[in-house]
Amino acid sequence: MEGIKDDVGHVPLLEAEEEEEEEEGRRPLRLRGSYLGIFGSTVFLVSMAALIIYQGHDYYDEAKIENKGNNNNNYNKVPRGVAEGVSAKSNSFLSETTPSYNWTNAMLSWQRTAFHFQPERNWMNDPNGPLFHKGWYHLFYQYNPFSAVWGNITWGHAVSRDLIHWLYLPEAIVRDMWFDINGAWSGSATLLPGGEIVMLYTGYTHQQVQVQNLAYPADASDPLLLNWVKYAKNPVMVPPPGIGPNDFRDPTTAWFGPDNKWTLTLGSMLNDSGLSLVYKTTDFINYELNDHFLHIVPGTGMWECVDFYPVSINGSVGLDTSANGPGVKHVLKASLDDTKLDYYAIGTYFIENDTWIPDDPDLDVGIGLRLDYGKYYASKSFYDQNKQRRVLWGWINESDSEVADITKGWASLQTIPRTVLYDKKTGTNLLQWPVEEIESLRLSSHEFKELLVKPGTVVPLHIGPATQLDIIAEFEIELLGSEGIVNNVEGCGVGAVERSAFGPFGILAIANDQLSELTPIYFRLSNHGNGTSTITTSTSFCVDETRSSKAPDVSKQVFGSKVPVLNDEKLSLRVLVDHSIIESFAQGGRTVISSRVYPTEAIYGAARLFLFNNATDINIKASLKIWQLNSAFIRPFPFHDTQ
Amino acid sequence: MTNLKTTTTLFFFLFLIVMTSLPSITLCDEKLIESTCRQTPNFNLCVQSLKSFPGSATADVRGLGLIMVKVMQSKANDAINKIRELQRSAPSPALTSCASKYNAIVVGDIPEANEAFSKGMPKFAENGANDAANEATFCENGFNGRSPLTQQNNAMRDVAAITAAIARQLL
């Protein structure tokens, strides 16, 4: 049974006393006197020790230092001057001799996207409280009103009719109360059956404690939900005993259960084990903490932005967060603070005691599947009751330097919202797919059928401009030469230059004619003979940023993962290209990779699209349909116009 | 008088238990500086930088991080002063580029790291510190081996790397 441990360790001293006492029970009066003496000395010593320990010393930080020591064993070997430590912004793209790049305004302006949500300027991070209300989709987001780096966080706000065409609104939640003065951080909305909206969000108090606060629309009949009221007696949840004041954040949407209570969960950690706490409420003001966690996974560190929701194993529609019963599985997702990666696992929710276990413990939260294998974090889903689908948002940070962000005046994007479904064919994956409303941006299209691409060749696709595209492609493989080739080079390797028998092959996006800058999105197949005649094939799906830009001061990684491919399936991909972001989906969304690119030459009219086949032993036949995509013209809400 | 003997013995053992367990709970905050600095790329510089600030003796790890951000600020100021001096005597594009890098450190990275440490979001302190180290490196490399700012850039890079390592300990 999982539970919260009381980790104040001075108790044994007193217990030793009591055992001694029982042995000598013959003369109670004298014993009591000496017992008092011992008790008094113990109290004195313990309180003296406690005073020294707690004075100006963060107990929780100390515990973390002891536990985290092992994670930093690289430090003694780090050469002087190389900044170690993975961070969301500066990945290991730095070498001793890396010069920076003279970014021009043209290059920087090109980076701004045409149809991905981003504020007009400044910094954004986690998506917050997404919901649909009175005809409008709402998106809130962590926003810095003053700078293109994280800080001064408030809740930005935007609305849309269709999840694509967004209109900026004034900030919804600012830091103006003691319970959020140091941060109005992430949170979620719960829609009540009567139509009321309840928003729970994490506030960082004036005393530097993470708490959960309640807010609600000032006027629920306002379709734009412009103004929000904070509950006067906030916070409604504070860190419980045993949980650190900085390990308590990001409450989820609540779900209603057979106990006639609302249940919600939020992430935390104990001794480097990530976990999800469970709270129950009937009024969203008073909460009871469950004595066991929803789930805990050792070694995963702090769980941020926990998301918990049902999926239909039938796989055809999204489910309301309160849905349950046969034919329903539950997804638990966490953003790992330590690694800046989003993980999910599919499993079973035991509503009787509010615990959850994964279908496959080897693919548990934090150690198994990722929602997105690229630059992606802090994702959050909501149930769209308008179209009965579960929609997923994800934050895409920049991969360039902060100098560039400050120069260009903005940082970060949200993904195109994705529908989420259980993949009933594999039973192991979720399927993510861009919401269908993106098709409203489609302009002209080009179609190619069964283009032959021989080993070691690149085929240009003449489609006109190539910076705003929706690409759907299928690939067939023709084995060349003898059948018996076994190639067990698998995975994404060092990138698309690494040739093997059955890959890589795919497309080159944001590439120029000279191919001096290019971003391959590709498959690599491998098979493993294991002595018998059985050969198993595995497929990897990858995005290679290493040549996406000549500039040395941007992060350029190879991202990817294995993707399940069933026997009757062709290899398929969908790619959304939008200037400096590329979202790539394999096999209907079983594996997704979001990528940021910052080319210096393959911009504007110089950007092209190609097919490529860098495998050695197969021909590729590719069929593609490619649309030009219009801008979404994301702009401030036109309050001044008469509607 | 068996009880008094027992009492005394018990008291003595109690005293021993408490006193021997105290060191492992880090009684003295100086040990916190050392244990924190052991997990950074440059122990000596870390200890020396922290101890040069009076508040470090009683600071927790987050407080040590905030002190290191002040050290970063001071190194950035050194670099900026040197850049201004050089811009008068030996201006160059590389120097101008360095000016903008250090400007970004001062208006972006340092406030970000400061706020992130204060507000319990260490991952953004790590971002800011890592980026500051990168900017210093870019500045240095822009001179192609004949940099007049090597001392300042190295100093910036080193303290920023220490700051990032302290942030990581808080994750």
Short mmCIF file of N, CA and C in Angstrom, two decimals, chain B residues 72-132:
data_model
loop_
_atom_site.label_atom_id
_atom_site.label_comp_id
_atom_site.label_asym_id
_atom_site.label_seq_id
_atom_site.Cartn_x
_atom_site.Cartn_y
_atom_site.Cartn_z
N MET B 72 27.25 35.81 -10.67
CA MET B 72 27.13 35.91 -12.13
C MET B 72 26.95 37.37 -12.53
N GLN B 73 26.10 38.07 -11.81
CA GLN B 73 25.86 39.49 -12.08
C GLN B 73 27.17 40.27 -12.02
N SER B 74 27.94 39.97 -11.01
CA SER B 74 29.20 40.69 -10.83
C SER B 74 30.18 40.37 -11.96
N LYS B 75 30.24 39.12 -12.38
CA LYS B 75 31.12 38.77 -13.50
C LYS B 75 30.63 39.40 -14.80
N ALA B 76 29.32 39.46 -14.97
CA ALA B 76 28.78 40.09 -16.16
C ALA B 76 29.14 41.57 -16.18
N ASN B 77 29.05 42.21 -15.03
CA ASN B 77 29.43 43.62 -14.94
C ASN B 77 30.90 43.82 -15.29
N ASP B 78 31.75 42.94 -14.79
CA ASP B 78 33.18 43.01 -15.13
C ASP B 78 33.36 42.96 -16.64
N ALA B 79 32.68 42.01 -17.27
CA ALA B 79 32.82 41.85 -18.72
C ALA B 79 32.31 43.09 -19.45
N ILE B 80 31.17 43.59 -19.02
CA ILE B 80 30.58 44.75 -19.69
C ILE B 80 31.50 45.96 -19.56
N ASN B 81 32.08 46.14 -18.38
CA ASN B 81 33.01 47.26 -18.19
C ASN B 81 34.21 47.13 -19.11
N LYS B 82 34.73 45.92 -19.20
CA LYS B 82 35.88 45.70 -20.06
C LYS B 82 35.51 45.94 -21.53
N ILE B 83 34.33 45.49 -21.91
CA ILE B 83 33.87 45.69 -23.30
C ILE B 83 33.79 47.18 -23.61
N ARG B 84 33.22 47.93 -22.68
CA ARG B 84 33.08 49.39 -22.91
C ARG B 84 34.44 50.04 -23.09
N GLU B 85 35.37 49.61 -22.24
CA GLU B 85 36.74 50.14 -22.30
C GLU B 85 37.35 49.82 -23.67
N LEU B 86 37.19 48.57 -24.12
CA LEU B 86 37.76 48.15 -25.39
C LEU B 86 37.07 48.82 -26.57
N GLN B 87 35.78 49.09 -26.42
CA GLN B 87 35.07 49.72 -27.53
C GLN B 87 35.62 51.11 -27.84
N ARG B 88 36.23 51.71 -26.83
CA ARG B 88 36.84 53.03 -27.05
C ARG B 88 38.18 52.88 -27.76
N SER B 89 38.94 51.89 -27.35
CA SER B 89 40.31 51.79 -27.88
C SER B 89 40.41 50.88 -29.09
N ALA B 90 39.67 49.78 -29.12
CA ALA B 90 39.82 48.81 -30.22
C ALA B 90 38.48 48.19 -30.60
N PRO B 91 37.60 49.00 -31.17
CA PRO B 91 36.27 48.46 -31.52
C PRO B 91 36.37 47.41 -32.62
N SER B 92 35.42 46.46 -32.62
CA SER B 92 35.39 45.43 -33.65
C SER B 92 34.01 44.81 -33.67
N PRO B 93 33.65 44.13 -34.77
CA PRO B 93 32.34 43.45 -34.81
C PRO B 93 32.21 42.40 -33.71
N ALA B 94 33.32 41.70 -33.45
CA ALA B 94 33.27 40.67 -32.41
C ALA B 94 32.94 41.30 -31.07
N LEU B 95 33.50 42.48 -30.84
CA LEU B 95 33.25 43.17 -29.57
C LEU B 95 31.78 43.60 -29.47
N THR B 96 31.26 44.09 -30.59
CA THR B 96 29.85 44.50 -30.61
C THR B 96 28.95 43.30 -30.34
N SER B 97 29.32 42.18 -30.94
CA SER B 97 28.55 40.95 -30.72
C SER B 97 28.59 40.56 -29.25
N CYS B 98 29.78 40.70 -28.65
CA CYS B 98 29.90 40.39 -27.22
C CYS B 98 29.02 41.31 -26.38
N ALA B 99 28.96 42.56 -26.78
CA ALA B 99 28.12 43.50 -26.03
C ALA B 99 26.68 43.02 -26.02
N SER B 100 26.20 42.56 -27.17
CA SER B 100 24.81 42.11 -27.20
C SER B 100 24.63 40.81 -26.42
N LYS B 101 25.65 39.96 -26.42
CA LYS B 101 25.54 38.72 -25.64
C LYS B 101 25.44 39.03 -24.15
N TYR B 102 26.32 39.91 -23.68
CA TYR B 102 26.29 40.24 -22.25
C TYR B 102 25.05 41.03 -21.89
N ASN B 103 24.54 41.79 -22.84
CA ASN B 103 23.27 42.47 -22.59
C ASN B 103 22.17 41.44 -22.35
N ALA B 104 22.17 40.39 -23.17
CA ALA B 104 21.16 39.35 -23.00
C ALA B 104 21.33 38.64 -21.66
N ILE B 105 22.59 38.45 -21.25
CA ILE B 105 22.82 37.81 -19.96
C ILE B 105 22.20 38.66 -18.85
N VAL B 106 22.41 39.96 -18.95
CA VAL B 106 21.97 40.85 -17.88
C VAL B 106 20.47 41.10 -17.92
N VAL B 107 19.86 41.19 -19.11
CA VAL B 107 18.42 41.46 -19.14
C VAL B 107 17.59 40.19 -19.17
N GLY B 108 18.19 39.09 -19.56
CA GLY B 108 17.42 37.84 -19.68
C GLY B 108 17.84 36.78 -18.69
N ASP B 109 19.07 36.28 -18.86
CA ASP B 109 19.48 35.11 -18.09
C ASP B 109 19.49 35.35 -16.58
N ILE B 110 20.08 36.46 -16.18
CA ILE B 110 20.22 36.68 -14.73
C ILE B 110 18.87 36.93 -14.05
N PRO B 111 18.01 37.79 -14.59
CA PRO B 111 16.69 37.92 -13.97
C PRO B 111 15.92 36.61 -13.96
N GLU B 112 16.06 35.83 -15.04
CA GLU B 112 15.35 34.55 -15.09
C GLU B 112 15.84 33.62 -14.00
N ALA B 113 17.17 33.51 -13.87
CA ALA B 113 17.73 32.62 -12.87
C ALA B 113 17.37 33.11 -11.47
N ASN B 114 17.40 34.40 -11.28
CA ASN B 114 17.08 34.97 -9.98
C ASN B 114 15.64 34.66 -9.58
N GLU B 115 14.73 34.94 -10.49
CA GLU B 115 13.33 34.68 -10.19
C GLU B 115 13.08 33.18 -10.03
N ALA B 116 13.72 32.40 -10.85
CA ALA B 116 13.48 30.95 -10.79
C ALA B 116 13.95 30.37 -9.46
N PHE B 117 15.10 30.81 -8.97
CA PHE B 117 15.55 30.34 -7.65
C PHE B 117 14.60 30.84 -6.57
N SER B 118 14.24 32.12 -6.63
CA SER B 118 13.36 32.67 -5.58
C SER B 118 12.02 31.99 -5.56
N LYS B 119 11.54 31.62 -6.74
CA LYS B 119 10.17 31.14 -6.82
C LYS B 119 10.08 29.63 -6.99
N GLY B 120 11.15 28.94 -6.60
CA GLY B 120 11.06 27.49 -6.55
C GLY B 120 10.82 26.82 -7.87
N MET B 121 11.38 27.41 -8.95
CA MET B 121 11.26 26.76 -10.26
C MET B 121 12.68 26.56 -10.81
N PRO B 122 13.46 25.74 -10.15
CA PRO B 122 14.89 25.66 -10.48
C PRO B 122 15.20 25.31 -11.93
N LYS B 123 14.28 24.65 -12.63
CA LYS B 123 14.62 24.28 -14.01
C LYS B 123 14.86 25.52 -14.87
N PHE B 124 14.17 26.63 -14.55
CA PHE B 124 14.40 27.85 -15.34
C PHE B 124 15.67 28.56 -14.90
N ALA B 125 16.10 28.30 -13.67
CA ALA B 125 17.40 28.82 -13.24
C ALA B 125 18.50 28.09 -14.00
N GLU B 126 18.30 26.80 -14.19
CA GLU B 126 19.27 26.02 -14.95
C GLU B 126 19.35 26.52 -16.39
N ASN B 127 18.18 26.79 -16.98
CA ASN B 127 18.14 27.34 -18.34
C ASN B 127 18.95 28.62 -18.45
N GLY B 128 18.62 29.56 -17.55
CA GLY B 128 19.25 30.88 -17.61
C GLY B 128 20.75 30.78 -17.41
N ALA B 129 21.16 29.97 -16.43
CA ALA B 129 22.59 29.84 -16.16
C ALA B 129 23.31 29.17 -17.32
N ASN B 130 22.73 28.11 -17.86
CA ASN B 130 23.35 27.44 -19.00
C ASN B 130 23.46 28.38 -20.19
N ASP B 131 22.42 29.16 -20.40
CA ASP B 131 22.47 30.07 -21.53
C ASP B 131 23.55 31.13 -21.33
N ALA B 132 23.68 31.62 -20.10
CA ALA B 132 24.73 32.61 -19.83
C ALA B 132 26.11 32.04 -20.13
#
